[in-house]
Amino acid sequence: MANMNKIAVLTSGGDSPGMNAAIRAVARTCMFNDKECVGVMRGYEGLIDGDFVTLDRAAVGGIIHRGGTILRTARSDRFKTPEGREQAVAKMREAGIDGLVVIGGDGSFHGAKALHEMGFPTVGIPGTIDNDITGTDETIGFDTAVNTALQAIMKLRDTASSHERLFIVEVMGRNAGFLALEVAVASGAEYAVVPELPLSIGNLCKLLRNSHDEHRSHTLIILAEGVMPASEMRDKLQDTGGYDARVTVLGYIQRGGAPTSFDVVLATRMGAFATEGLLIGKSGVMVGNINHKLVFSDLERAWSEHKSLSPELLSLINKMN
Ligand code: F6P
């Protein structure tokens, strides 16, 4: 096992609340173990350019509750090329870096896996509001995004009920419905429309006839962006059932803001665990939180194995309706 004296950390892909707490945890765990820590600016882009900053105690002070990422983030096309990856490894070796922690989603983990296969010790931490990573029950930022969406929906509910309106609220989540389902249960919405369970507009109109038309002061549909844009669903509900729905797209506000205590604690635990993993020779793995316990699993699982929505949450939507 190579001597591990200097560890680098980067954030990549979409930012998520809690990334800063994870960066801090990596840096502070290095310090605790008398190791050096450097941050890589702008994800894999900064790795290729050798854009490194020292992460000492002061550099990670006061960031634990800040949203976004102090290291900035990017989606890098250059890193997808063998030349880009070779240059990144060369820059790390030149700077005396012995191991790398990658905080991001499955796109970022493809890069982490490539570095591992090139013989560079690399460990992943799942950070994305989408929660679409197999190998962990929760990703860093998911809980905060759910709560951010909930705050907005509580305001919409006032208007929806005052006007007895039908609202479609579009939430993020890429191709997955984790965010939409959790938000729907938390907000008491009548329907969650997610990519994993296709619902035809005809069937949705039938359900609406049973609920909205008969006894509701208002109806909320939480729509995952991976299904269709909310404006398209509004038009289809109008054409098929004559419904006059109002649309709200929550968009990027779901990615920002201070992390919840859950995300800060998760990020701190994962940051420490990933760093300690590197120090004992782990590589090519990501940290996961499974049944409240931290574990390592192969990075590839993040994208090669399907992660299912909770059947319990799905059935709750129907039961509570
Ligand atoms: O992965 C996080 C996420 O916010 C998704 O929910 C969304 O589909 C995507 O990123 C948006 O990506 P971009 O920041 O490139 O517009």
GROMACS .gro file of C-alpha atoms and ligand atoms in nm:
model
  337
    1MET     CA    1   0.000   0.000   0.000
    2ALA     CA    2   0.135   0.340  -0.103
    3ASN     CA    3   0.218   0.587   0.172
    4MET     CA    4  -0.071   0.830   0.204
    5ASN     CA    5   0.057   1.171   0.316
    6LYS     CA    6  -0.141   1.417   0.107
    7ILE     CA    7  -0.507   1.379   0.014
    8ALA     CA    8  -0.699   1.590  -0.237
    9VAL     CA    9  -1.074   1.651  -0.247
   10LEU     CA   10  -1.293   1.778  -0.529
   11THR     CA   11  -1.661   1.843  -0.595
   12SER     CA   12  -1.803   1.764  -0.936
   13GLY     CA   13  -2.134   1.775  -1.125
   14GLY     CA   14  -2.434   1.959  -0.982
   15ASP     CA   15  -2.369   2.122  -0.644
   16SER     CA   16  -2.570   1.998  -0.348
   17PRO     CA   17  -2.619   2.137   0.003
   18GLY     CA   18  -2.377   1.969   0.244
   19MET     CA   19  -2.084   1.947   0.003
   20ASN     CA   20  -1.896   2.207   0.209
   21ALA     CA   21  -1.951   2.007   0.527
   22ALA     CA   22  -1.804   1.703   0.348
   23ILE     CA   23  -1.501   1.903   0.227
   24ARG     CA   24  -1.446   2.024   0.583
   25ALA     CA   25  -1.474   1.669   0.718
   26VAL     CA   26  -1.213   1.540   0.469
   27ALA     CA   27  -0.973   1.823   0.558
   28ARG     CA   28  -1.021   1.792   0.934
   29THR     CA   29  -0.983   1.412   0.923
   30CYS     CA   30  -0.653   1.460   0.737
   31MET     CA   31  -0.538   1.703   1.009
   32PHE     CA   32  -0.646   1.465   1.283
   33ASN     CA   33  -0.426   1.198   1.123
   34ASP     CA   34  -0.133   1.439   1.063
   35LYS     CA   35  -0.186   1.433   0.685
   36GLU     CA   36  -0.200   1.723   0.441
   37CYS     CA   37  -0.517   1.811   0.251
   38VAL     CA   38  -0.562   2.007  -0.070
   39GLY     CA   39  -0.878   2.115  -0.250
   40VAL     CA   40  -0.912   2.090  -0.627
   41MET     CA   41  -1.095   2.383  -0.787
   42ARG     CA   42  -1.378   2.326  -1.042
   43GLY     CA   43  -1.387   1.947  -1.023
   44TYR     CA   44  -1.203   1.747  -1.288
   45GLU     CA   45  -1.127   2.066  -1.480
   46GLY     CA   46  -0.905   2.184  -1.195
   47LEU     CA   47  -0.750   1.841  -1.167
   48ILE     CA   48  -0.631   1.862  -1.529
   49ASP     CA   49  -0.504   2.218  -1.478
   50GLY     CA   50  -0.339   2.141  -1.143
   51ASP     CA   51  -0.552   2.406  -0.975
   52PHE     CA   52  -0.497   2.309  -0.610
   53VAL     CA   53  -0.551   2.507  -0.289
   54THR     CA   54  -0.429   2.421   0.059
   55LEU     CA   55  -0.708   2.316   0.291
   56ASP     CA   56  -0.579   2.390   0.640
   57ARG     CA   57  -0.790   2.440   0.950
   58ALA     CA   58  -0.870   2.803   0.866
   59ALA     CA   59  -0.958   2.731   0.501
   60VAL     CA   60  -1.244   2.505   0.605
   61GLY     CA   61  -1.356   2.717   0.902
   62GLY     CA   62  -1.703   2.870   0.887
   63ILE     CA   63  -1.819   2.666   0.586
   64ILE     CA   64  -2.007   2.382   0.756
   65HIS     CA   65  -2.348   2.544   0.710
   66ARG     CA   66  -2.289   2.711   0.373
   67GLY     CA   67  -2.470   2.584   0.063
   68GLY     CA   68  -2.291   2.532  -0.270
   69THR     CA   69  -1.925   2.432  -0.272
   70ILE     CA   70  -1.625   2.650  -0.187
   71LEU     CA   71  -1.422   2.444  -0.436
   72ARG     CA   72  -1.666   2.527  -0.717
   73THR     CA   73  -1.785   2.254  -0.948
   74ALA     CA   74  -1.801   2.175  -1.320
   75ARG     CA   75  -1.896   1.908  -1.568
   76SER     CA   76  -1.572   1.831  -1.755
   77ASP     CA   77  -1.558   1.704  -2.113
   78ARG     CA   78  -1.178   1.715  -2.117
   79PHE     CA   79  -1.166   1.456  -1.837
   80LYS     CA   80  -1.359   1.211  -2.056
   81THR     CA   81  -1.053   1.185  -2.285
   82PRO     CA   82  -0.754   0.959  -2.201
   83GLU     CA   83  -0.521   1.261  -2.246
   84GLY     CA   84  -0.721   1.464  -1.994
   85ARG     CA   85  -0.713   1.183  -1.738
   86GLU     CA   86  -0.341   1.123  -1.785
   87GLN     CA   87  -0.269   1.492  -1.739
   88ALA     CA   88  -0.482   1.493  -1.422
   89VAL     CA   89  -0.285   1.204  -1.271
   90ALA     CA   90   0.044   1.367  -1.372
   91LYS     CA   91  -0.061   1.694  -1.204
   92MET     CA   92  -0.154   1.512  -0.884
   93ARG     CA   93   0.175   1.321  -0.878
   94GLU     CA   94   0.367   1.645  -0.942
   95ALA     CA   95   0.191   1.805  -0.644
   96GLY     CA   96   0.272   1.505  -0.422
   97ILE     CA   97  -0.092   1.402  -0.388
   98ASP     CA   98  -0.135   1.036  -0.288
   99GLY     CA   99  -0.513   0.992  -0.284
  100LEU     CA  100  -0.833   1.162  -0.396
  101VAL     CA  101  -1.186   1.201  -0.258
  102VAL     CA  102  -1.451   1.275  -0.523
  103ILE     CA  103  -1.779   1.427  -0.402
  104GLY     CA  104  -2.053   1.411  -0.665
  105GLY     CA  105  -2.307   1.199  -0.849
  106ASP     CA  106  -2.277   0.901  -1.082
  107GLY     CA  107  -2.116   1.105  -1.365
  108SER     CA  108  -1.842   1.207  -1.122
  109PHE     CA  109  -1.803   0.847  -1.010
  110HIS     CA  110  -1.730   0.735  -1.368
  111GLY     CA  111  -1.428   0.966  -1.349
  112ALA     CA  112  -1.333   0.836  -1.004
  113LYS     CA  113  -1.347   0.478  -1.131
  114ALA     CA  114  -1.120   0.568  -1.425
  115LEU     CA  115  -0.861   0.716  -1.187
  116HIS     CA  116  -0.877   0.406  -0.968
  117GLU     CA  117  -0.820   0.188  -1.275
  118MET     CA  118  -0.517   0.400  -1.362
  119GLY     CA  119  -0.375   0.303  -1.023
  120PHE     CA  120  -0.459   0.630  -0.847
  121PRO     CA  121  -0.626   0.570  -0.506
  122THR     CA  122  -0.972   0.729  -0.527
  123VAL     CA  123  -1.281   0.712  -0.305
  124GLY     CA  124  -1.627   0.859  -0.378
  125ILE     CA  125  -1.880   1.040  -0.160
  126PRO     CA  126  -2.235   1.060  -0.303
  127GLY     CA  127  -2.342   1.425  -0.324
  128THR     CA  128  -2.653   1.504  -0.530
  129ILE     CA  129  -3.004   1.627  -0.459
  130ASP     CA  130  -3.139   1.346  -0.682
  131ASN     CA  131  -3.066   1.054  -0.442
  132ASP     CA  132  -3.030   0.834  -0.752
  133ILE     CA  133  -2.716   0.652  -0.639
  134THR     CA  134  -2.725   0.281  -0.562
  135GLY     CA  135  -2.519   0.183  -0.257
  136THR     CA  136  -2.655   0.447  -0.023
  137ASP     CA  137  -2.996   0.516   0.127
  138GLU     CA  138  -2.937   0.890   0.110
  139THR     CA  139  -2.707   1.117  -0.086
  140ILE     CA  140  -2.576   1.444   0.057
  141GLY     CA  141  -2.817   1.727  -0.029
  142PHE     CA  142  -3.130   1.521  -0.083
  143ASP     CA  143  -3.283   1.598   0.258
  144THR     CA  144  -3.220   1.971   0.217
  145ALA     CA  145  -3.371   1.974  -0.132
  146VAL     CA  146  -3.684   1.797  -0.001
  147ASN     CA  147  -3.718   2.058   0.272
  148THR     CA  148  -3.658   2.348   0.032
  149ALA     CA  149  -3.930   2.218  -0.197
  150LEU     CA  150  -4.159   2.167   0.100
  151GLN     CA  151  -4.120   2.528   0.213
  152ALA     CA  152  -4.220   2.649  -0.134
  153ILE     CA  153  -4.514   2.410  -0.158
  154MET     CA  154  -4.653   2.522   0.178
  155LYS     CA  155  -4.682   2.871   0.028
  156LEU     CA  156  -4.841   2.739  -0.291
  157ARG     CA  157  -5.094   2.546  -0.087
  158ASP     CA  158  -5.232   2.872   0.056
  159THR     CA  159  -5.307   2.997  -0.293
  160ALA     CA  160  -5.425   2.659  -0.418
  161SER     CA  161  -5.679   2.624  -0.141
  162SER     CA  162  -5.792   2.988  -0.148
  163HIS     CA  163  -5.876   2.953  -0.517
  164GLU     CA  164  -5.969   2.582  -0.503
  165ARG     CA  165  -5.712   2.522  -0.772
  166LEU     CA  166  -5.527   2.232  -0.922
  167PHE     CA  167  -5.149   2.283  -0.907
  168ILE     CA  168  -4.871   2.095  -1.082
  169VAL     CA  169  -4.536   2.140  -0.906
  170GLU     CA  170  -4.235   2.023  -1.104
  171VAL     CA  171  -3.934   1.914  -0.900
  172MET     CA  172  -3.585   1.811  -1.010
  173GLY     CA  173  -3.440   1.460  -0.987
  174ARG     CA  174  -3.305   1.395  -1.337
  175ASN     CA  175  -3.443   1.058  -1.456
  176ALA     CA  176  -3.549   0.944  -1.110
  177GLY     CA  177  -3.848   1.008  -0.886
  178PHE     CA  178  -3.686   0.999  -0.540
  179LEU     CA  179  -3.715   1.372  -0.484
  180ALA     CA  180  -4.072   1.389  -0.620
  181LEU     CA  181  -4.196   1.099  -0.409
  182GLU     CA  182  -4.042   1.222  -0.085
  183VAL     CA  183  -4.168   1.577  -0.150
  184ALA     CA  184  -4.516   1.444  -0.228
  185VAL     CA  185  -4.538   1.251   0.100
  186ALA     CA  186  -4.391   1.538   0.302
  187SER     CA  187  -4.627   1.797   0.151
  188GLY     CA  188  -4.939   1.583   0.164
  189ALA     CA  189  -4.980   1.607  -0.212
  190GLU     CA  190  -5.254   1.404  -0.376
  191TYR     CA  191  -5.039   1.262  -0.655
  192ALA     CA  192  -4.673   1.195  -0.731
  193VAL     CA  193  -4.597   1.140  -1.098
  194VAL     CA  194  -4.256   0.975  -1.133
  195PRO     CA  195  -4.061   0.817  -1.421
  196GLU     CA  196  -4.050   0.478  -1.246
  197LEU     CA  197  -4.432   0.443  -1.253
  198PRO     CA  198  -4.570   0.579  -1.576
  199LEU     CA  199  -4.921   0.723  -1.539
  200SER     CA  200  -5.117   0.801  -1.854
  201ILE     CA  201  -5.286   1.138  -1.875
  202GLY     CA  202  -5.616   0.954  -1.929
  203ASN     CA  203  -5.574   0.770  -1.598
  204LEU     CA  204  -5.462   1.083  -1.419
  205CYS     CA  205  -5.779   1.259  -1.541
  206LYS     CA  206  -5.988   0.971  -1.408
  207LEU     CA  207  -5.819   0.997  -1.068
  208LEU     CA  208  -5.867   1.371  -1.065
  209ARG     CA  209  -6.236   1.329  -1.140
  210ASN     CA  210  -6.265   1.109  -0.833
  211SER     CA  211  -6.084   1.345  -0.604
  212HIS     CA  212  -6.049   1.704  -0.722
  213ASP     CA  213  -6.395   1.736  -0.878
  214GLU     CA  214  -6.577   1.584  -0.587
  215HIS     CA  215  -6.447   1.689  -0.255
  216ARG     CA  216  -6.117   1.874  -0.263
  217SER     CA  217  -6.061   2.238  -0.188
  218HIS     CA  218  -5.744   2.201  -0.394
  219THR     CA  219  -5.525   1.932  -0.551
  220LEU     CA  220  -5.148   1.910  -0.571
  221ILE     CA  221  -4.963   1.701  -0.825
  222ILE     CA  222  -4.588   1.665  -0.768
  223LEU     CA  223  -4.428   1.595  -1.103
  224ALA     CA  224  -4.072   1.466  -1.145
  225GLU     CA  225  -3.888   1.655  -1.419
  226GLY     CA  226  -3.789   1.320  -1.575
  227VAL     CA  227  -4.151   1.250  -1.678
  228MET     CA  228  -4.229   1.562  -1.882
  229PRO     CA  229  -4.220   1.939  -1.833
  230ALA     CA  230  -4.504   2.067  -1.612
  231SER     CA  231  -4.627   2.296  -1.892
  232GLU     CA  232  -4.673   1.991  -2.115
  233MET     CA  233  -4.871   1.811  -1.845
  234ARG     CA  234  -5.088   2.121  -1.796
  235ASP     CA  235  -5.170   2.132  -2.168
  236LYS     CA  236  -5.247   1.760  -2.175
  237LEU     CA  237  -5.475   1.783  -1.870
  238GLN     CA  238  -5.655   2.071  -2.038
  239ASP     CA  239  -5.694   1.886  -2.370
  240THR     CA  240  -5.793   1.552  -2.219
  241GLY     CA  241  -5.996   1.646  -1.913
  242GLY     CA  242  -6.064   2.018  -1.945
  243TYR     CA  243  -5.862   2.093  -1.632
  244ASP     CA  244  -5.725   2.441  -1.574
  245ALA     CA  245  -5.411   2.360  -1.378
  246ARG     CA  246  -5.154   2.614  -1.255
  247VAL     CA  247  -4.788   2.529  -1.292
  248THR     CA  248  -4.485   2.598  -1.072
  249VAL     CA  249  -4.136   2.482  -1.163
  250LEU     CA  250  -3.919   2.488  -0.851
  251GLY     CA  251  -3.593   2.460  -1.049
  252TYR     CA  252  -3.253   2.550  -0.911
  253ILE     CA  253  -3.373   2.681  -0.576
  254GLN     CA  254  -3.380   2.313  -0.480
  255ARG     CA  255  -3.000   2.296  -0.515
  256GLY     CA  256  -2.917   2.596  -0.296
  257GLY     CA  257  -2.938   2.706   0.064
  258ALA     CA  258  -2.795   2.597   0.396
  259PRO     CA  259  -2.794   2.219   0.448
  260THR     CA  260  -3.027   2.062   0.703
  261SER     CA  261  -2.875   1.911   1.016
  262PHE     CA  262  -2.934   1.568   0.860
  263ASP     CA  263  -2.720   1.659   0.558
  264VAL     CA  264  -2.447   1.821   0.768
  265VAL     CA  265  -2.419   1.513   0.990
  266LEU     CA  266  -2.432   1.276   0.691
  267ALA     CA  267  -2.165   1.480   0.507
  268THR     CA  268  -1.941   1.492   0.813
  269ARG     CA  269  -1.970   1.118   0.872
  270MET     CA  270  -1.909   1.038   0.505
  271GLY     CA  271  -1.615   1.280   0.475
  272ALA     CA  272  -1.439   1.125   0.774
  273PHE     CA  273  -1.517   0.768   0.663
  274ALA     CA  274  -1.394   0.823   0.306
  275THR     CA  275  -1.068   0.979   0.426
  276GLU     CA  276  -1.003   0.705   0.679
  277GLY     CA  277  -1.081   0.454   0.403
  278LEU     CA  278  -0.813   0.603   0.177
  279LEU     CA  279  -0.567   0.595   0.467
  280ILE     CA  280  -0.617   0.220   0.512
  281GLY     CA  281  -0.584   0.148   0.139
  282LYS     CA  282  -0.943   0.165   0.005
  283SER     CA  283  -0.985   0.268  -0.359
  284GLY     CA  284  -1.244   0.232  -0.634
  285VAL     CA  285  -1.523   0.246  -0.376
  286MET     CA  286  -1.785   0.491  -0.258
  287VAL     CA  287  -1.920   0.556   0.089
  288GLY     CA  288  -2.282   0.466   0.148
  289ASN     CA  289  -2.520   0.504   0.439
  290ILE     CA  290  -2.720   0.182   0.459
  291ASN     CA  291  -2.963   0.143   0.750
  292HIS     CA  292  -2.777   0.423   0.934
  293LYS     CA  293  -2.443   0.247   0.902
  294LEU     CA  294  -2.157   0.363   0.680
  295VAL     CA  295  -2.026   0.106   0.433
  296PHE     CA  296  -1.805   0.097   0.123
  297SER     CA  297  -1.932  -0.044  -0.207
  298ASP     CA  298  -1.785  -0.065  -0.555
  299LEU     CA  299  -1.812   0.269  -0.740
  300GLU     CA  300  -1.962   0.098  -1.042
  301ARG     CA  301  -2.272  -0.004  -0.849
  302ALA     CA  302  -2.370   0.363  -0.842
  303TRP     CA  303  -2.472   0.351  -1.207
  304SER     CA  304  -2.490  -0.017  -1.300
  305GLU     CA  305  -2.744  -0.130  -1.039
  306HIS     CA  306  -3.099   0.000  -1.033
  307LYS     CA  307  -3.209   0.182  -0.716
  308SER     CA  308  -3.580   0.137  -0.648
  309LEU     CA  309  -3.826   0.384  -0.506
  310SER     CA  310  -3.960   0.290  -0.165
  311PRO     CA  311  -4.277   0.079  -0.212
  312GLU     CA  312  -4.385   0.197   0.132
  313LEU     CA  313  -4.375   0.564   0.030
  314LEU     CA  314  -4.552   0.485  -0.296
  315SER     CA  315  -4.834   0.313  -0.114
  316LEU     CA  316  -4.858   0.599   0.135
  317ILE     CA  317  -4.949   0.842  -0.142
  318ASN     CA  318  -5.255   0.628  -0.218
  319LYS     CA  319  -5.343   0.563   0.145
  320MET     CA  320  -5.327   0.929   0.242
  321ASN     CA  321  -5.518   1.048  -0.063
  322F6P     O1  322  -2.822   1.626  -1.063
  322F6P     C1  323  -2.871   1.741  -1.002
  322F6P     C2  324  -2.958   1.819  -1.097
  322F6P     O2  325  -3.002   1.937  -1.032
  322F6P     C3  326  -3.076   1.742  -1.156
  322F6P     O3  327  -3.183   1.733  -1.065
  322F6P     C4  328  -3.105   1.823  -1.279
  322F6P     O4  329  -3.172   1.746  -1.376
  322F6P     C5  330  -2.967   1.861  -1.326
  322F6P     O5  331  -2.883   1.857  -1.211
  322F6P     C6  332  -2.954   1.996  -1.389
  322F6P     O6  333  -2.824   2.008  -1.437
  322F6P     P1  334  -2.752   2.143  -1.477
  322F6P     O7  335  -2.699   2.205  -1.350
  322F6P     O8  336  -2.641   2.100  -1.565
  322F6P     O9  337  -2.853   2.229  -1.543
   0.00000   0.00000   0.00000
